[in-house]
């Protein structure tokens, strides 16, 4: 989306972590004309650079990629716009975001994919639309995958809802296989979750709320993995995976060398159902916060490589949609500005997951899931998308100061460790911490 930048930018003195290139060392980087021009040991780059960025004491990483955001346009600009959502993305260190099609109307045509990518949307970071897998996401008739892909969609999904019917899911994976196009599943057997605002467990029992069983997720993932194993070259991506049983199915598929991938959200590795407290609607999302055992399984899978990406499922809602009874409140929370800090605070500091693995989950991991070529790594010639952060900086997230139009975060006033210092898209600094 960013026009080629004529100026060059030299990032000096930082510590580069680029898992795809197997680099974890002090390096200088020269960006020119929207691309990575040179990477070298400290003080070895001869060209001066029109501008310099002093990255001493900071981590320099490939630009972060979020596979799952809801930017609410078209149709729900009162919650978020592409301009405000991508401003929040930039503040969170994301240089690319993949947008979900469950808007009003649903993004199920090439025209809407093009509309999302138009410069008139004033996106601050790269926007990669994910289009609907079925018409109006009704789950009955497949969309024109080939036309959607030509228009720039990177995958298809009916997110917000599952593709429930076996035959439709089979056809979607089949068509996806022919076109080398990933199908993203919102894994929820909605026959088991109707009117269930949270996870089924001791907390839903205490609060007197109907609970979604963990099996509602696992049942769909289980079926989908079996289909992916049967359909040669099909590509299945499991969105916001949240349960231990679903992980088991993903592991089965990966072991069988099926092209199965999955993403996990920061809230599912940070929080559990108990955190809903006394009907706090900022802790209501779908899939819901799960049990402590599910979170434990997710932490293991993040560490051992089973999980391919951390994705936020950034889901902004207006105050009036959250300040209502728990059962009536909208599902979803914002997440772009807290993702990295939660990963560093929870995964790195508390659970000792190496920083390089965390960077992988934000960069080459997601780039690989949707084939975002030239991104997710800072190899020479790649797009000049860079995220610079301070892993030791303590700060307090204030939802009221968010760049998002919405404020529905469970992490308001949380003290966190690790902060984005600068976000660079196509060689241009689009965010700089004050
Ligand atoms: Zn979803």
GROMACS .gro file of C-alpha atoms and ligand atoms in nm:
model
  435
    1UNK     CA    1   0.000   0.000   0.000
    2UNK     CA    2   0.292   0.235   0.068
    3UNK     CA    3   0.437   0.405  -0.240
    4UNK     CA    4   0.803   0.326  -0.294
    5UNK     CA    5   1.011   0.550  -0.071
    6UNK     CA    6   1.295   0.719  -0.252
    7UNK     CA    7   1.492   0.801   0.062
    8UNK     CA    8   1.708   0.548   0.237
    9UNK     CA    9   1.699   0.471   0.608
   10UNK     CA   10   1.988   0.323   0.802
   11UNK     CA   11   1.894   0.137   1.121
   12UNK     CA   12   2.207   0.134   1.333
   13UNK     CA   13   2.316  -0.032   1.654
   14UNK     CA   14   2.023  -0.266   1.707
   15UNK     CA   15   2.006  -0.637   1.774
   16UNK     CA   16   1.846  -0.812   1.476
   17UNK     CA   17   1.624  -1.114   1.533
   18UNK     CA   18   1.520  -1.264   1.198
   19UNK     CA   19   1.425  -1.628   1.257
   20UNK     CA   20   1.373  -1.710   0.888
   21UNK     CA   21   1.731  -1.602   0.813
   22UNK     CA   22   1.856  -1.760   1.138
   23UNK     CA   23   1.999  -1.428   1.254
   24UNK     CA   24   2.005  -1.333   1.623
   25UNK     CA   25   2.293  -1.087   1.646
   26UNK     CA   26   2.389  -0.716   1.640
   27UNK     CA   27   2.337  -0.594   1.283
   28UNK     CA   28   2.283  -0.271   1.091
   29UNK     CA   29   2.021  -0.257   0.816
   30UNK     CA   30   1.988  -0.026   0.521
   31UNK     CA   31   1.642   0.023   0.369
   32UNK     CA   32   1.611   0.180   0.025
   33UNK     CA   33   1.324   0.222  -0.222
   34UNK     CA   34   1.088   0.022  -0.003
   35UNK     CA   35   1.320  -0.278   0.015
   36UNK     CA   36   1.593  -0.420   0.235
   37UNK     CA   37   1.911  -0.305   0.058
   38UNK     CA   38   2.180  -0.432   0.292
   39UNK     CA   39   2.234  -0.614   0.621
   40UNK     CA   40   2.576  -0.618   0.782
   41UNK     CA   41   2.766  -0.643   1.108
   42UNK     CA   42   2.778  -0.315   1.311
   43UNK     CA   43   2.941  -0.021   1.132
   44UNK     CA   44   3.009  -0.218   0.813
   45UNK     CA   45   2.752  -0.051   0.589
   46UNK     CA   46   2.934   0.206   0.377
   47UNK     CA   47   2.631   0.396   0.248
   48UNK     CA   48   2.527   0.663   0.497
   49UNK     CA   49   2.152   0.655   0.451
   50UNK     CA   50   1.952   0.978   0.405
   51UNK     CA   51   1.809   0.917   0.751
   52UNK     CA   52   1.939   0.725   1.049
   53UNK     CA   53   1.756   0.538   1.321
   54UNK     CA   54   1.948   0.482   1.642
   55UNK     CA   55   1.841   0.134   1.757
   56UNK     CA   56   2.094   0.089   2.039
   57UNK     CA   57   1.950  -0.130   2.313
   58UNK     CA   58   1.657  -0.232   2.093
   59UNK     CA   59   1.546  -0.543   1.906
   60UNK     CA   60   1.504  -0.501   1.531
   61UNK     CA   61   1.270  -0.758   1.375
   62UNK     CA   62   1.087  -0.820   1.049
   63UNK     CA   63   0.754  -0.635   1.046
   64UNK     CA   64   0.489  -0.819   1.245
   65UNK     CA   65   0.200  -0.983   1.061
   66UNK     CA   66  -0.145  -1.033   1.217
   67UNK     CA   67  -0.346  -1.304   1.042
   68UNK     CA   68  -0.675  -1.214   1.210
   69UNK     CA   69  -0.819  -0.866   1.258
   70UNK     CA   70  -1.165  -0.717   1.230
   71UNK     CA   71  -1.136  -0.364   1.093
   72UNK     CA   72  -1.518  -0.336   1.062
   73UNK     CA   73  -1.529  -0.172   0.720
   74UNK     CA   74  -1.736  -0.185   0.511
   75UNK     CA   75  -2.041  -0.096   0.714
   76UNK     CA   76  -1.945  -0.062   1.079
   77UNK     CA   77  -1.726   0.246   1.087
   78UNK     CA   78  -1.859   0.338   1.429
   79UNK     CA   79  -1.657   0.049   1.578
   80UNK     CA   80  -1.340   0.090   1.372
   81UNK     CA   81  -1.225   0.204   1.030
   82UNK     CA   82  -0.939   0.080   0.822
   83UNK     CA   83  -0.760   0.406   0.903
   84UNK     CA   84  -0.805   0.378   1.282
   85UNK     CA   85  -0.754   0.001   1.294
   86UNK     CA   86  -0.430   0.017   1.098
   87UNK     CA   87  -0.314   0.307   1.320
   88UNK     CA   88  -0.365   0.074   1.618
   89UNK     CA   89  -0.181  -0.198   1.425
   90UNK     CA   90   0.115   0.033   1.364
   91UNK     CA   91   0.126   0.125   1.735
   92UNK     CA   92   0.131  -0.247   1.813
   93UNK     CA   93   0.422  -0.313   1.578
   94UNK     CA   94   0.218  -0.476   1.301
   95UNK     CA   95   0.318  -0.384   0.947
   96UNK     CA   96   0.064  -0.617   0.785
   97UNK     CA   97  -0.284  -0.721   0.890
   98UNK     CA   98  -0.525  -0.972   0.737
   99UNK     CA   99  -0.883  -0.851   0.760
  100UNK     CA  100  -1.183  -1.071   0.825
  101UNK     CA  101  -1.480  -1.060   0.587
  102UNK     CA  102  -1.767  -1.063   0.839
  103UNK     CA  103  -1.852  -0.699   0.773
  104UNK     CA  104  -2.173  -0.538   0.648
  105UNK     CA  105  -2.196  -0.640   0.371
  106UNK     CA  106  -1.983  -0.953   0.387
  107UNK     CA  107  -1.667  -0.933   0.172
  108UNK     CA  108  -1.764  -1.211  -0.068
  109UNK     CA  109  -1.687  -1.046  -0.403
  110UNK     CA  110  -1.379  -0.925  -0.588
  111UNK     CA  111  -1.523  -0.572  -0.581
  112UNK     CA  112  -1.522  -0.559  -0.203
  113UNK     CA  113  -1.173  -0.706  -0.185
  114UNK     CA  114  -1.056  -0.425  -0.415
  115UNK     CA  115  -1.248  -0.169  -0.210
  116UNK     CA  116  -1.062  -0.281   0.103
  117UNK     CA  117  -0.726  -0.245  -0.071
  118UNK     CA  118  -0.797   0.097  -0.221
  119UNK     CA  119  -0.570   0.387  -0.113
  120UNK     CA  120  -0.888   0.578  -0.022
  121UNK     CA  121  -0.916   0.361   0.290
  122UNK     CA  122  -0.604   0.540   0.420
  123UNK     CA  123  -0.444   0.230   0.567
  124UNK     CA  124  -0.125   0.299   0.760
  125UNK     CA  125   0.003  -0.060   0.723
  126UNK     CA  126  -0.042  -0.332   0.458
  127UNK     CA  127  -0.393  -0.474   0.446
  128UNK     CA  128  -0.442  -0.827   0.313
  129UNK     CA  129  -0.812  -0.911   0.284
  130UNK     CA  130  -0.943  -1.255   0.367
  131UNK     CA  131  -1.263  -1.306   0.167
  132UNK     CA  132  -1.573  -1.504   0.256
  133UNK     CA  133  -1.564  -1.875   0.173
  134UNK     CA  134  -1.938  -1.889   0.106
  135UNK     CA  135  -2.182  -1.631  -0.027
  136UNK     CA  136  -2.276  -1.387   0.250
  137UNK     CA  137  -2.102  -1.643   0.478
  138UNK     CA  138  -2.428  -1.837   0.486
  139UNK     CA  139  -2.238  -2.164   0.461
  140UNK     CA  140  -2.422  -2.297   0.158
  141UNK     CA  141  -2.269  -2.178  -0.173
  142UNK     CA  142  -1.895  -2.134  -0.226
  143UNK     CA  143  -1.770  -1.796  -0.347
  144UNK     CA  144  -1.553  -1.755  -0.658
  145UNK     CA  145  -1.216  -1.832  -0.498
  146UNK     CA  146  -1.020  -1.767  -0.819
  147UNK     CA  147  -1.171  -1.421  -0.869
  148UNK     CA  148  -1.121  -1.333  -0.503
  149UNK     CA  149  -0.760  -1.434  -0.521
  150UNK     CA  150  -0.702  -1.235  -0.838
  151UNK     CA  151  -0.847  -0.931  -0.658
  152UNK     CA  152  -0.591  -0.972  -0.381
  153UNK     CA  153  -0.751  -1.192  -0.114
  154UNK     CA  154  -0.496  -1.411   0.066
  155UNK     CA  155  -0.739  -1.675   0.199
  156UNK     CA  156  -1.108  -1.748   0.250
  157UNK     CA  157  -1.311  -1.793   0.567
  158UNK     CA  158  -1.661  -1.752   0.708
  159UNK     CA  159  -1.509  -1.628   1.035
  160UNK     CA  160  -1.761  -1.538   1.300
  161UNK     CA  161  -1.928  -1.859   1.195
  162UNK     CA  162  -1.797  -2.202   1.107
  163UNK     CA  163  -1.827  -2.374   0.773
  164UNK     CA  164  -2.045  -2.636   0.933
  165UNK     CA  165  -2.168  -2.868   0.659
  166UNK     CA  166  -1.923  -3.149   0.582
  167UNK     CA  167  -1.980  -3.131   0.208
  168UNK     CA  168  -1.931  -2.756   0.189
  169UNK     CA  169  -1.608  -2.776   0.389
  170UNK     CA  170  -1.489  -3.061   0.169
  171UNK     CA  171  -1.560  -2.858  -0.146
  172UNK     CA  172  -1.391  -2.550  -0.001
  173UNK     CA  173  -1.074  -2.746   0.078
  174UNK     CA  174  -1.090  -2.914  -0.262
  175UNK     CA  175  -1.120  -2.586  -0.450
  176UNK     CA  176  -0.855  -2.435  -0.223
  177UNK     CA  177  -0.622  -2.723  -0.310
  178UNK     CA  178  -0.666  -2.662  -0.683
  179UNK     CA  179  -0.580  -2.293  -0.639
  180UNK     CA  180  -0.323  -2.333  -0.358
  181UNK     CA  181  -0.549  -2.114  -0.143
  182UNK     CA  182  -0.582  -2.152   0.236
  183UNK     CA  183  -0.925  -2.209   0.395
  184UNK     CA  184  -0.949  -2.056   0.742
  185UNK     CA  185  -1.191  -2.221   0.979
  186UNK     CA  186  -1.368  -2.062   1.275
  187UNK     CA  187  -1.396  -2.394   1.455
  188UNK     CA  188  -1.718  -2.393   1.652
  189UNK     CA  189  -1.994  -2.648   1.630
  190UNK     CA  190  -2.269  -2.392   1.670
  191UNK     CA  191  -2.522  -2.666   1.735
  192UNK     CA  192  -2.352  -2.698   2.076
  193UNK     CA  193  -2.298  -2.330   2.156
  194UNK     CA  194  -2.627  -2.151   2.097
  195UNK     CA  195  -2.684  -1.880   2.360
  196UNK     CA  196  -2.362  -1.973   2.541
  197UNK     CA  197  -2.173  -1.652   2.626
  198UNK     CA  198  -1.872  -1.823   2.785
  199UNK     CA  199  -1.680  -2.148   2.835
  200UNK     CA  200  -1.854  -2.432   3.017
  201UNK     CA  201  -1.683  -2.484   3.353
  202UNK     CA  202  -1.696  -2.394   3.722
  203UNK     CA  203  -1.714  -2.020   3.643
  204UNK     CA  204  -2.010  -2.047   3.403
  205UNK     CA  205  -2.179  -2.261   3.672
  206UNK     CA  206  -2.111  -2.001   3.944
  207UNK     CA  207  -2.239  -1.719   3.723
  208UNK     CA  208  -2.543  -1.915   3.610
  209UNK     CA  209  -2.449  -1.878   3.242
  210UNK     CA  210  -2.482  -2.140   2.972
  211UNK     CA  211  -2.136  -2.261   2.874
  212UNK     CA  212  -1.976  -2.364   2.543
  213UNK     CA  213  -1.817  -2.705   2.579
  214UNK     CA  214  -1.454  -2.735   2.466
  215UNK     CA  215  -1.569  -3.021   2.243
  216UNK     CA  216  -1.761  -2.775   2.022
  217UNK     CA  217  -1.423  -2.652   1.896
  218UNK     CA  218  -1.242  -2.986   1.891
  219UNK     CA  219  -1.519  -3.162   1.695
  220UNK     CA  220  -1.484  -2.922   1.402
  221UNK     CA  221  -1.103  -2.918   1.407
  222UNK     CA  222  -1.103  -3.296   1.421
  223UNK     CA  223  -1.329  -3.323   1.115
  224UNK     CA  224  -1.139  -3.056   0.923
  225UNK     CA  225  -0.801  -3.216   0.989
  226UNK     CA  226  -0.939  -3.546   0.863
  227UNK     CA  227  -1.062  -3.373   0.547
  228UNK     CA  228  -0.727  -3.198   0.502
  229UNK     CA  229  -0.554  -3.536   0.530
  230UNK     CA  230  -0.786  -3.683   0.264
  231UNK     CA  231  -0.769  -3.396   0.016
  232UNK     CA  232  -0.425  -3.385  -0.140
  233UNK     CA  233  -0.260  -3.039  -0.129
  234UNK     CA  234  -0.548  -2.879   0.059
  235UNK     CA  235  -0.459  -2.606   0.308
  236UNK     CA  236  -0.644  -2.574   0.636
  237UNK     CA  237  -0.577  -2.293   0.882
  238UNK     CA  238  -0.746  -2.307   1.222
  239UNK     CA  239  -0.832  -1.959   1.350
  240UNK     CA  240  -0.799  -1.863   1.719
  241UNK     CA  241  -0.744  -2.216   1.846
  242UNK     CA  242  -0.827  -2.229   2.218
  243UNK     CA  243  -0.850  -2.585   2.348
  244UNK     CA  244  -0.618  -2.869   2.428
  245UNK     CA  245  -0.830  -3.119   2.230
  246UNK     CA  246  -0.818  -2.906   1.916
  247UNK     CA  247  -0.439  -2.889   1.949
  248UNK     CA  248  -0.430  -3.267   1.956
  249UNK     CA  249  -0.612  -3.277   1.621
  250UNK     CA  250  -0.375  -3.019   1.471
  251UNK     CA  251  -0.076  -3.224   1.588
  252UNK     CA  252  -0.226  -3.531   1.425
  253UNK     CA  253  -0.258  -3.347   1.092
  254UNK     CA  254   0.094  -3.207   1.109
  255UNK     CA  255   0.239  -3.548   1.188
  256UNK     CA  256   0.057  -3.687   0.883
  257UNK     CA  257   0.217  -3.404   0.680
  258UNK     CA  258  -0.117  -3.250   0.591
  259UNK     CA  259  -0.097  -2.874   0.529
  260UNK     CA  260  -0.259  -2.779   0.857
  261UNK     CA  261  -0.171  -2.463   1.049
  262UNK     CA  262  -0.314  -2.277   1.347
  263UNK     CA  263  -0.303  -1.946   1.529
  264UNK     CA  264  -0.348  -1.858   1.897
  265UNK     CA  265  -0.452  -1.522   2.046
  266UNK     CA  266  -0.273  -1.335   2.325
  267UNK     CA  267  -0.587  -1.346   2.541
  268UNK     CA  268  -0.604  -1.726   2.522
  269UNK     CA  269  -0.244  -1.764   2.637
  270UNK     CA  270  -0.289  -1.499   2.907
  271UNK     CA  271  -0.637  -1.539   3.057
  272UNK     CA  272  -0.876  -1.818   3.162
  273UNK     CA  273  -1.251  -1.839   3.219
  274UNK     CA  274  -1.217  -1.740   3.587
  275UNK     CA  275  -1.102  -1.396   3.475
  276UNK     CA  276  -1.458  -1.320   3.362
  277UNK     CA  277  -1.501  -1.237   3.732
  278UNK     CA  278  -1.845  -1.096   3.788
  279UNK     CA  279  -1.981  -1.069   3.438
  280UNK     CA  280  -1.709  -0.839   3.298
  281UNK     CA  281  -1.804  -0.807   2.932
  282UNK     CA  282  -1.450  -0.708   2.834
  283UNK     CA  283  -1.367  -1.072   2.899
  284UNK     CA  284  -1.635  -1.197   2.661
  285UNK     CA  285  -1.509  -1.317   2.326
  286UNK     CA  286  -1.548  -1.609   2.089
  287UNK     CA  287  -1.391  -1.859   2.130
  288UNK     CA  288  -1.431  -1.789   2.501
  289UNK     CA  289  -1.157  -1.788   2.764
  290UNK     CA  290  -1.097  -2.154   2.847
  291UNK     CA  291  -0.979  -2.361   3.142
  292UNK     CA  292  -0.636  -2.340   3.306
  293UNK     CA  293  -0.554  -2.679   3.150
  294UNK     CA  294  -0.636  -2.549   2.802
  295UNK     CA  295  -0.413  -2.247   2.857
  296UNK     CA  296  -0.135  -2.477   2.977
  297UNK     CA  297  -0.164  -2.687   2.659
  298UNK     CA  298  -0.151  -2.371   2.447
  299UNK     CA  299   0.166  -2.255   2.623
  300UNK     CA  300   0.331  -2.590   2.548
  301UNK     CA  301   0.222  -2.572   2.183
  302UNK     CA  302   0.352  -2.215   2.147
  303UNK     CA  303   0.689  -2.330   2.280
  304UNK     CA  304   0.720  -2.658   2.089
  305UNK     CA  305   0.636  -2.524   1.741
  306UNK     CA  306   0.285  -2.666   1.699
  307UNK     CA  307   0.135  -2.316   1.683
  308UNK     CA  308   0.224  -2.130   1.363
  309UNK     CA  309   0.129  -1.775   1.455
  310UNK     CA  310   0.008  -1.540   1.724
  311UNK     CA  311  -0.296  -1.354   1.588
  312UNK     CA  312  -0.492  -1.094   1.781
  313UNK     CA  313  -0.853  -1.146   1.664
  314UNK     CA  314  -0.874  -0.767   1.722
  315UNK     CA  315  -1.251  -0.718   1.752
  316UNK     CA  316  -1.349  -0.360   1.835
  317UNK     CA  317  -1.697  -0.281   1.967
  318UNK     CA  318  -1.864   0.044   2.073
  319UNK     CA  319  -1.926   0.108   2.443
  320UNK     CA  320  -2.303   0.058   2.410
  321UNK     CA  321  -2.243  -0.294   2.274
  322UNK     CA  322  -2.041  -0.392   2.582
  323UNK     CA  323  -2.214  -0.198   2.860
  324UNK     CA  324  -2.507  -0.437   2.875
  325UNK     CA  325  -2.584  -0.768   3.047
  326UNK     CA  326  -2.318  -1.033   2.987
  327UNK     CA  327  -2.550  -1.250   2.777
  328UNK     CA  328  -2.639  -0.958   2.550
  329UNK     CA  329  -2.291  -0.810   2.510
  330UNK     CA  330  -2.106  -0.847   2.178
  331UNK     CA  331  -1.828  -1.104   2.157
  332UNK     CA  332  -1.475  -0.972   2.109
  333UNK     CA  333  -1.195  -0.753   2.240
  334UNK     CA  334  -0.936  -0.521   2.090
  335UNK     CA  335  -0.584  -0.658   2.081
  336UNK     CA  336  -0.344  -0.496   1.838
  337UNK     CA  337  -0.167  -0.266   2.084
  338UNK     CA  338  -0.114  -0.524   2.362
  339UNK     CA  339  -0.012  -0.835   2.166
  340UNK     CA  340   0.366  -0.798   2.174
  341UNK     CA  341   0.376  -0.684   2.538
  342UNK     CA  342   0.157  -0.979   2.646
  343UNK     CA  343   0.384  -1.216   2.453
  344UNK     CA  344   0.694  -1.075   2.619
  345UNK     CA  345   0.536  -1.051   2.966
  346UNK     CA  346   0.365  -1.390   2.965
  347UNK     CA  347   0.553  -1.609   2.719
  348UNK     CA  348   0.906  -1.477   2.751
  349UNK     CA  349   0.934  -1.349   3.109
  350UNK     CA  350   0.699  -1.591   3.283
  351UNK     CA  351   0.731  -1.904   3.069
  352UNK     CA  352   1.084  -1.861   2.936
  353UNK     CA  353   0.996  -1.896   2.569
  354UNK     CA  354   1.294  -1.750   2.378
  355UNK     CA  355   1.250  -1.409   2.220
  356UNK     CA  356   1.347  -1.555   1.881
  357UNK     CA  357   1.053  -1.797   1.896
  358UNK     CA  358   0.818  -1.512   1.986
  359UNK     CA  359   0.944  -1.308   1.691
  360UNK     CA  360   0.891  -1.612   1.468
  361UNK     CA  361   0.527  -1.635   1.582
  362UNK     CA  362   0.476  -1.272   1.474
  363UNK     CA  363   0.676  -1.281   1.149
  364UNK     CA  364   0.790  -1.581   0.942
  365UNK     CA  365   0.526  -1.805   1.104
  366UNK     CA  366   0.226  -1.604   0.983
  367UNK     CA  367   0.396  -1.507   0.651
  368UNK     CA  368   0.427  -1.875   0.572
  369UNK     CA  369   0.062  -1.956   0.655
  370UNK     CA  370  -0.073  -1.723   0.382
  371UNK     CA  371   0.235  -1.718   0.151
  372UNK     CA  372   0.303  -1.347   0.205
  373UNK     CA  373   0.610  -1.344  -0.016
  374UNK     CA  374   0.888  -1.101   0.061
  375UNK     CA  375   0.754  -1.047   0.413
  376UNK     CA  376   0.814  -1.202   0.752
  377UNK     CA  377   1.192  -1.187   0.705
  378UNK     CA  378   1.448  -0.911   0.645
  379UNK     CA  379   1.645  -1.089   0.375
  380UNK     CA  380   1.799  -0.859   0.116
  381UNK     CA  381   1.540  -0.759  -0.146
  382UNK     CA  382   1.242  -0.818   0.082
  383UNK     CA  383   0.988  -0.548   0.166
  384UNK     CA  384   1.128  -0.289   0.407
  385UNK     CA  385   0.877  -0.373   0.681
  386UNK     CA  386   1.046  -0.352   1.020
  387UNK     CA  387   0.934  -0.362   1.384
  388UNK     CA  388   1.166  -0.216   1.646
  389UNK     CA  389   1.093  -0.283   2.013
  390UNK     CA  390   1.237  -0.260   2.361
  391UNK     CA  391   1.187  -0.596   2.535
  392UNK     CA  392   1.273  -0.451   2.877
  393UNK     CA  393   1.052  -0.142   2.877
  394UNK     CA  394   0.781  -0.140   3.145
  395UNK     CA  395   0.462   0.045   3.063
  396UNK     CA  396   0.096   0.058   3.146
  397UNK     CA  397  -0.163   0.004   2.876
  398UNK     CA  398  -0.439   0.264   2.889
  399UNK     CA  399  -0.737   0.168   2.675
  400UNK     CA  400  -0.852   0.532   2.675
  401UNK     CA  401  -0.536   0.626   2.484
  402UNK     CA  402  -0.574   0.352   2.223
  403UNK     CA  403  -0.553   0.442   1.856
  404UNK     CA  404  -0.844   0.210   1.792
  405UNK     CA  405  -1.190   0.369   1.778
  406UNK     CA  406  -1.300   0.123   2.045
  407UNK     CA  407  -1.195   0.065   2.405
  408UNK     CA  408  -1.306  -0.291   2.477
  409UNK     CA  409  -0.985  -0.437   2.619
  410UNK     CA  410  -0.956  -0.659   2.925
  411UNK     CA  411  -0.599  -0.534   2.966
  412UNK     CA  412  -0.680  -0.174   3.056
  413UNK     CA  413  -0.438  -0.048   3.325
  414UNK     CA  414  -0.226  -0.366   3.303
  415UNK     CA  415   0.144  -0.323   3.370
  416UNK     CA  416   0.331  -0.487   3.088
  417UNK     CA  417   0.687  -0.547   2.979
  418UNK     CA  418   0.806  -0.488   2.622
  419UNK     CA  419   0.707  -0.197   2.405
  420UNK     CA  420   0.708  -0.113   2.038
  421UNK     CA  421   0.943   0.177   1.967
  422UNK     CA  422   0.898   0.214   1.591
  423UNK     CA  423   0.707   0.054   1.307
  424UNK     CA  424   0.835   0.087   0.953
  425UNK     CA  425   0.627  -0.003   0.646
  426UNK     CA  426   0.788  -0.003   0.303
  427UNK     CA  427   1.084   0.192   0.442
  428UNK     CA  428   0.865   0.465   0.595
  429UNK     CA  429   0.830   0.515   0.972
  430UNK     CA  430   0.453   0.493   1.037
  431UNK     CA  431   0.471   0.481   1.415
  432UNK     CA  432   0.721   0.611   1.666
  433UNK     CA  433   0.674   0.587   2.043
  434UNK     CA  434   0.667   0.922   2.219
  435LIG    ZN1  435  -1.363  -1.640   1.464
   0.00000   0.00000   0.00000
